[in-house]
mmCIF file of C-alpha atoms in Angstrom:
data_model
loop_
_atom_site.group_PDB
_atom_site.id
_atom_site.type_symbol
_atom_site.label_atom_id
_atom_site.label_comp_id
_atom_site.label_asym_id
_atom_site.label_seq_id
_atom_site.Cartn_x
_atom_site.Cartn_y
_atom_site.Cartn_z
ATOM 1 C CA MET A 117 -57.090 106.672 73.410
ATOM 2 C CA ARG A 118 -58.218 105.368 69.827
ATOM 3 C CA HIS A 119 -55.933 108.162 68.825
ATOM 4 C CA LYS A 120 -52.313 107.154 70.709
ATOM 5 C CA PHE A 121 -53.787 103.626 69.573
ATOM 6 C CA CYS A 122 -53.640 104.507 66.206
ATOM 7 C CA ARG A 123 -50.467 105.997 66.001
ATOM 8 C CA CYS A 124 -48.160 103.503 67.901
ATOM 9 C CA SER A 125 -49.800 100.860 65.305
ATOM 10 C CA THR A 126 -48.527 103.094 62.643
ATOM 11 C CA MET A 127 -45.032 103.579 64.256
ATOM 12 C CA THR A 128 -44.596 99.317 64.470
ATOM 13 C CA GLU A 129 -45.245 99.303 60.591
ATOM 14 C CA ILE A 130 -43.135 101.794 59.801
ATOM 15 C CA LEU A 131 -40.047 100.010 61.863
ATOM 16 C CA TYR A 132 -41.400 96.787 60.660
ATOM 17 C CA THR A 133 -40.907 98.333 57.440
ATOM 18 C CA LEU A 134 -37.107 99.665 57.943
ATOM 19 C CA LEU A 135 -35.918 96.908 59.581
ATOM 20 C CA THR A 136 -37.521 94.125 56.778
ATOM 21 C CA THR A 137 -35.875 96.424 53.682
ATOM 22 C CA HIS A 138 -32.540 96.701 55.604
ATOM 23 C CA ILE A 139 -32.237 93.151 56.117
ATOM 24 C CA THR A 140 -32.927 92.763 52.688
ATOM 25 C CA ILE A 141 -30.464 95.184 51.537
ATOM 26 C CA ALA A 142 -27.802 93.262 53.916
ATOM 27 C CA CYS A 143 -28.755 89.922 51.875
ATOM 28 C CA VAL A 144 -27.750 91.889 48.570
ATOM 29 C CA THR A 145 -24.855 93.362 49.410
ATOM 30 C CA LEU A 146 -23.325 90.612 51.679
ATOM 31 C CA TYR A 147 -24.564 87.028 49.748
ATOM 32 C CA LEU A 148 -25.533 88.045 46.356
ATOM 33 C CA HIS A 149 -22.363 91.214 45.635
ATOM 34 C CA ARG A 150 -19.439 90.170 47.870
ATOM 35 C CA SER A 151 -20.001 86.950 48.976
ATOM 36 C CA GLN A 152 -21.139 84.731 45.428
ATOM 37 C CA SER A 153 -20.225 87.692 42.748
ATOM 38 C CA HIS A 154 -16.470 88.620 43.825
ATOM 39 C CA ARG A 155 -15.802 85.488 46.463
ATOM 40 C CA ALA A 156 -14.412 88.546 48.912
ATOM 41 C CA VAL A 157 -15.717 86.479 52.013
ATOM 42 C CA THR A 158 -18.013 82.809 52.528
ATOM 43 C CA PHE A 159 -20.377 82.855 55.580
ATOM 44 C CA HIS A 160 -21.191 79.811 57.237
ATOM 45 C CA PRO A 161 -24.055 77.540 55.087
ATOM 46 C CA ILE A 162 -26.588 78.018 58.137
ATOM 47 C CA VAL A 163 -26.554 82.712 56.808
ATOM 48 C CA SER A 164 -25.859 81.455 53.505
ATOM 49 C CA HIS A 165 -29.223 79.561 53.498
ATOM 50 C CA PHE A 166 -30.757 82.434 55.756
ATOM 51 C CA MET A 167 -30.030 84.869 53.153
ATOM 52 C CA ARG A 168 -31.204 82.560 50.261
ATOM 53 C CA PHE A 169 -34.420 82.522 51.785
ATOM 54 C CA TRP A 170 -34.790 86.377 52.640
ATOM 55 C CA LEU A 171 -33.690 87.099 49.101
ATOM 56 C CA TRP A 172 -36.689 84.663 47.597
ATOM 57 C CA LEU A 173 -39.184 86.659 49.736
ATOM 58 C CA THR A 174 -38.468 90.289 49.401
ATOM 59 C CA THR A 175 -36.900 90.011 45.775
ATOM 60 C CA GLY A 176 -38.033 86.684 44.004
ATOM 61 C CA GLN A 177 -34.254 87.573 42.690
ATOM 62 C CA VAL A 178 -32.208 84.413 41.229
ATOM 63 C CA THR A 179 -28.700 84.517 42.476
ATOM 64 C CA ARG A 180 -27.509 82.643 38.936
ATOM 65 C CA GLU A 181 -28.934 85.839 37.082
ATOM 66 C CA TRP A 182 -28.014 88.554 39.697
ATOM 67 C CA VAL A 183 -23.967 87.794 40.018
ATOM 68 C CA ALA A 184 -24.296 87.049 35.978
ATOM 69 C CA ILE A 185 -25.755 90.526 35.560
ATOM 70 C CA HIS A 186 -23.017 91.918 38.292
ATOM 71 C CA ARG A 187 -20.067 90.116 36.554
ATOM 72 C CA LYS A 188 -20.855 91.240 33.136
ATOM 73 C CA HIS A 189 -21.742 95.050 34.555
ATOM 74 C CA HIS A 190 -17.769 94.734 35.948
ATOM 75 C CA VAL A 191 -16.501 93.656 32.407
ATOM 76 C CA ARG A 192 -18.229 96.019 30.706
ATOM 77 C CA SER A 193 -18.873 99.235 33.063
ATOM 78 C CA ASP A 194 -20.126 101.927 31.590
ATOM 79 C CA GLN A 195 -19.575 100.228 28.016
ATOM 80 C CA PRO A 196 -21.617 98.994 25.465
ATOM 81 C CA GLY A 197 -23.099 95.971 26.261
ATOM 82 C CA ASP A 198 -23.019 97.144 30.668
ATOM 83 C CA PRO A 199 -26.651 96.020 31.642
ATOM 84 C CA HIS A 200 -27.615 99.337 33.317
ATOM 85 C CA SER A 201 -25.365 102.332 32.493
ATOM 86 C CA PRO A 202 -26.323 105.654 32.882
ATOM 87 C CA HIS A 203 -23.898 106.599 29.963
ATOM 88 C CA GLN A 204 -25.650 103.862 27.982
ATOM 89 C CA PHE A 205 -29.184 104.416 29.189
ATOM 90 C CA GLY A 206 -29.259 107.590 30.280
ATOM 91 C CA ILE A 207 -29.813 108.484 34.265
ATOM 92 C CA TRP A 208 -33.453 108.657 34.398
ATOM 93 C CA ARG A 209 -34.003 105.545 32.759
ATOM 94 C CA VAL A 210 -31.624 103.890 35.187
ATOM 95 C CA LEU A 211 -32.757 105.351 38.370
ATOM 96 C CA PHE A 212 -36.487 104.702 37.328
ATOM 97 C CA THR A 213 -36.569 101.367 35.468
ATOM 98 C CA GLY A 214 -33.190 99.824 36.522
ATOM 99 C CA ALA A 215 -35.386 96.966 37.576
ATOM 100 C CA PHE A 216 -36.776 96.179 34.478
ATOM 101 C CA LEU A 217 -32.962 96.876 32.634
ATOM 102 C CA TYR A 218 -32.368 93.780 35.091
ATOM 103 C CA ASN A 219 -35.193 91.341 34.076
ATOM 104 C CA ARG A 220 -34.111 91.856 30.351
ATOM 105 C CA GLU A 221 -30.316 91.066 30.626
ATOM 106 C CA SER A 222 -31.619 87.955 32.916
ATOM 107 C CA LYS A 223 -33.588 86.692 29.468
ATOM 108 C CA ASN A 224 -30.183 86.772 27.889
ATOM 109 C CA GLN A 225 -28.997 83.057 28.051
ATOM 110 C CA ASP A 226 -25.635 83.224 26.893
ATOM 111 C CA THR A 227 -25.012 86.416 30.100
ATOM 112 C CA ILE A 228 -26.024 83.817 32.378
ATOM 113 C CA ASP A 229 -23.893 80.705 30.847
ATOM 114 C CA GLN A 230 -20.799 82.606 30.409
ATOM 115 C CA TYR A 231 -21.019 85.009 33.675
ATOM 116 C CA GLY A 232 -22.997 82.971 36.101
ATOM 117 C CA ILE A 233 -20.500 80.166 37.316
ATOM 118 C CA GLY A 234 -19.720 79.138 40.282
ATOM 119 C CA THR A 235 -23.745 79.642 42.311
ATOM 120 C CA PRO A 236 -25.802 77.795 43.837
ATOM 121 C CA ASN A 237 -27.400 74.829 42.159
ATOM 122 C CA ASP A 238 -28.576 72.471 45.312
ATOM 123 C CA TRP A 239 -32.171 70.519 45.285
ATOM 124 C CA ILE A 240 -34.260 73.767 46.481
ATOM 125 C CA GLU A 241 -32.388 75.759 44.185
ATOM 126 C CA ARG A 242 -33.219 74.003 40.877
ATOM 127 C CA ASN A 243 -37.132 73.230 42.286
ATOM 128 C CA VAL A 244 -38.044 75.798 44.345
ATOM 129 C CA TYR A 245 -35.823 79.181 43.905
ATOM 130 C CA THR A 246 -35.410 79.352 40.653
ATOM 131 C CA PRO A 247 -38.092 77.410 38.910
ATOM 132 C CA PHE A 248 -40.834 79.760 41.747
ATOM 133 C CA ASN A 249 -38.916 82.566 42.626
ATOM 134 C CA TRP A 250 -42.154 84.565 42.097
ATOM 135 C CA LEU A 251 -43.980 82.520 45.089
ATOM 136 C CA GLY A 252 -41.330 83.431 47.760
ATOM 137 C CA ILE A 253 -42.847 87.515 47.317
ATOM 138 C CA ILE A 254 -46.509 86.276 47.169
ATOM 139 C CA VAL A 255 -45.860 84.544 51.032
ATOM 140 C CA MET A 256 -44.590 88.019 52.047
ATOM 141 C CA LEU A 257 -47.484 89.655 50.861
ATOM 142 C CA LEU A 258 -49.545 87.093 52.402
ATOM 143 C CA LEU A 259 -47.533 87.633 55.947
ATOM 144 C CA ASP A 260 -47.506 91.330 55.739
ATOM 145 C CA LEU A 261 -51.394 91.329 55.381
ATOM 146 C CA ALA A 262 -51.740 88.688 58.480
ATOM 147 C CA LEU A 263 -49.972 90.903 60.630
ATOM 148 C CA PHE A 264 -51.298 94.177 59.490
ATOM 149 C CA GLN A 265 -54.244 93.727 57.487
ATOM 150 C CA TRP A 266 -54.898 96.018 55.040
ATOM 151 C CA TRP A 267 -51.669 98.033 55.866
ATOM 152 C CA GLY A 268 -49.672 95.003 54.548
ATOM 153 C CA PHE A 269 -50.349 96.538 50.989
ATOM 154 C CA VAL A 270 -48.386 99.395 52.120
ATOM 155 C CA VAL A 271 -45.931 97.555 53.841
ATOM 156 C CA TRP A 272 -45.303 95.029 51.229
ATOM 157 C CA GLY A 273 -45.105 97.568 48.317
ATOM 158 C CA THR A 274 -42.122 99.239 49.753
ATOM 159 C CA GLN A 275 -40.027 96.259 50.811
ATOM 160 C CA MET A 276 -40.922 95.553 46.868
ATOM 161 C CA CYS A 277 -39.644 98.396 45.506
ATOM 162 C CA TRP A 278 -36.551 99.105 47.940
ATOM 163 C CA ILE A 279 -34.186 97.030 46.043
ATOM 164 C CA PRO A 280 -35.479 97.811 42.170
ATOM 165 C CA PHE A 281 -34.785 101.691 43.479
ATOM 166 C CA PHE A 282 -32.194 101.904 46.103
ATOM 167 C CA ALA A 283 -30.001 99.187 44.106
ATOM 168 C CA ALA A 284 -30.946 99.102 40.389
ATOM 169 C CA GLY A 285 -31.906 102.642 40.599
ATOM 170 C CA VAL A 286 -29.702 104.656 43.125
ATOM 171 C CA ILE A 287 -26.570 102.682 43.379
ATOM 172 C CA ASN A 288 -26.387 101.489 39.479
ATOM 173 C CA GLY A 289 -27.799 105.084 37.932
ATOM 174 C CA VAL A 290 -26.414 108.034 40.210
ATOM 175 C CA ALA A 291 -23.425 106.172 41.579
ATOM 176 C CA HIS A 292 -21.985 106.299 38.114
ATOM 177 C CA TRP A 293 -23.258 109.584 37.583
ATOM 178 C CA ILE A 294 -22.005 112.010 40.343
ATOM 179 C CA GLY A 295 -20.110 111.829 43.372
ATOM 180 C CA TYR A 296 -16.943 111.827 44.625
ATOM 181 C CA ARG A 297 -13.821 109.332 43.984
ATOM 182 C CA ASN A 298 -10.858 108.143 45.708
ATOM 183 C CA GLY A 299 -9.577 106.442 42.553
ATOM 184 C CA GLU A 300 -9.452 106.808 38.519
ATOM 185 C CA THR A 301 -10.880 103.781 36.640
ATOM 186 C CA LYS A 302 -12.306 102.594 33.412
ATOM 187 C CA ASP A 303 -15.435 103.365 33.959
ATOM 188 C CA GLN A 304 -17.453 106.341 36.080
ATOM 189 C CA SER A 305 -18.211 105.290 39.068
ATOM 190 C CA ARG A 306 -18.444 107.396 41.906
ATOM 191 C CA ASN A 307 -18.727 106.948 45.975
ATOM 192 C CA LEU A 308 -22.247 108.961 46.504
ATOM 193 C CA ILE A 309 -21.884 110.021 50.531
ATOM 194 C CA PRO A 310 -18.925 108.474 53.030
ATOM 195 C CA TRP A 311 -21.983 106.837 54.676
ATOM 196 C CA ALA A 312 -25.932 105.318 53.938
ATOM 197 C CA ILE A 313 -26.674 102.980 56.195
ATOM 198 C CA TRP A 314 -29.789 101.956 54.481
ATOM 199 C CA ILE A 315 -27.971 101.230 51.051
ATOM 200 C CA GLY A 316 -25.725 98.689 53.461
ATOM 201 C CA GLY A 317 -22.401 100.395 52.018
ATOM 202 C CA GLU A 318 -22.911 100.050 48.305
ATOM 203 C CA GLU A 319 -23.071 103.545 48.381
ATOM 204 C CA LEU A 320 -19.066 104.015 48.267
ATOM 205 C CA HIS A 321 -19.298 102.556 44.419
ATOM 206 C CA ASN A 322 -16.067 104.023 43.530
ATOM 207 C CA ASN A 323 -14.112 102.094 46.221
ATOM 208 C CA HIS A 324 -16.020 99.038 45.283
ATOM 209 C CA HIS A 325 -14.468 99.069 41.450
ATOM 210 C CA LEU A 326 -11.394 100.551 42.452
ATOM 211 C CA ASN A 327 -10.898 97.021 44.453
ATOM 212 C CA PRO A 328 -14.105 94.587 43.047
ATOM 213 C CA GLY A 329 -12.583 91.602 44.969
ATOM 214 C CA SER A 330 -12.636 92.856 48.878
ATOM 215 C CA ALA A 331 -15.083 92.456 51.508
ATOM 216 C CA LYS A 332 -14.702 96.211 52.643
ATOM 217 C CA LEU A 333 -15.573 98.951 50.458
ATOM 218 C CA SER A 334 -14.917 101.389 53.066
ATOM 219 C CA ARG A 335 -11.384 103.140 52.401
ATOM 220 C CA ARG A 336 -10.698 106.775 53.765
ATOM 221 C CA TRP A 337 -11.588 107.292 57.971
ATOM 222 C CA PHE A 338 -14.559 109.314 57.233
ATOM 223 C CA GLU A 339 -16.511 106.660 55.727
ATOM 224 C CA PHE A 340 -18.258 103.616 57.253
ATOM 225 C CA ASP A 341 -19.387 100.759 55.282
ATOM 226 C CA VAL A 342 -22.255 99.007 57.256
ATOM 227 C CA GLY A 343 -21.643 95.968 55.690
ATOM 228 C CA TRP A 344 -18.480 95.111 56.608
ATOM 229 C CA LEU A 345 -19.206 95.876 59.941
ATOM 230 C CA TYR A 346 -21.921 92.955 60.003
ATOM 231 C CA ILE A 347 -19.082 90.806 58.074
ATOM 232 C CA ARG A 348 -16.936 90.956 61.056
ATOM 233 C CA LEU A 349 -19.561 90.661 63.553
ATOM 234 C CA LEU A 350 -20.130 87.557 61.558
ATOM 235 C CA SER A 351 -16.453 86.517 61.385
ATOM 236 C CA TYR A 352 -16.137 86.993 65.173
ATOM 237 C CA CYS A 353 -18.626 84.532 65.656
ATOM 238 C CA GLY A 354 -17.566 82.216 63.074
ATOM 239 C CA LEU A 355 -20.055 82.577 60.735
ATOM 240 C CA ALA A 356 -18.281 84.435 58.260
ATOM 241 C CA LYS A 357 -14.568 84.142 56.421
ATOM 242 C CA VAL A 358 -12.802 86.825 54.665
ATOM 243 C CA ARG A 359 -10.983 85.927 51.981
ATOM 244 C CA SER A 360 -9.798 89.303 50.171
ATOM 245 C CA LEU A 361 -9.410 92.642 51.497
ATOM 246 C CA ASN A 362 -9.149 96.032 50.378
ATOM 247 C CA THR A 363 -5.201 97.041 52.474
ATOM 248 C CA VAL A 364 -6.025 100.901 51.582
#
């Protein structure tokens, strides 16, 4: 009986971890990437703020910094000055230490000033999310420990590694190294596989570089962009408005 209880408890922690990390990747692709960086979609203020708050809890990422670094990546993609190109830094360095490349570029004030225009600058951004960006992940740790006791450290560690590995590592690194292409771009962007729900649609990276302003990343019938599914559901509920769409 005790063994059965422990097994059910462990499954709860696994499901919770998968759910929370998926919400995080969804917030990154929908809010930071498609909405803030490329203005392809706008969300209802309640939805936008939920995503800002969730990213504060699970990543400590400052919106202006993320947006600025990503926009600079598009301007200098795979060329000197790209903040995280595997063709400039090496595939293994980007894959496993991509988060450190992000952190280094976030200290470049010229990058932030030039490319971070138009991001939130309200009271809570100026007084909480930016100066205390580290506080959210501490709150998340305390929540995980309250829910799962010592297992909370494992859950929290997984949450903290999800974006640095899959976004800063896999997407920025592998998706500029191997995969298939639906069209030629000035860089080496690739689509990793036609679908990967755990990466939120970002696996279709060449598609994104073909049309960075599109809210939809899939282009062919066999490709599935789960982020686009979420946008369509939010649009149906009147909580999102698509501003730019891939017409191919």
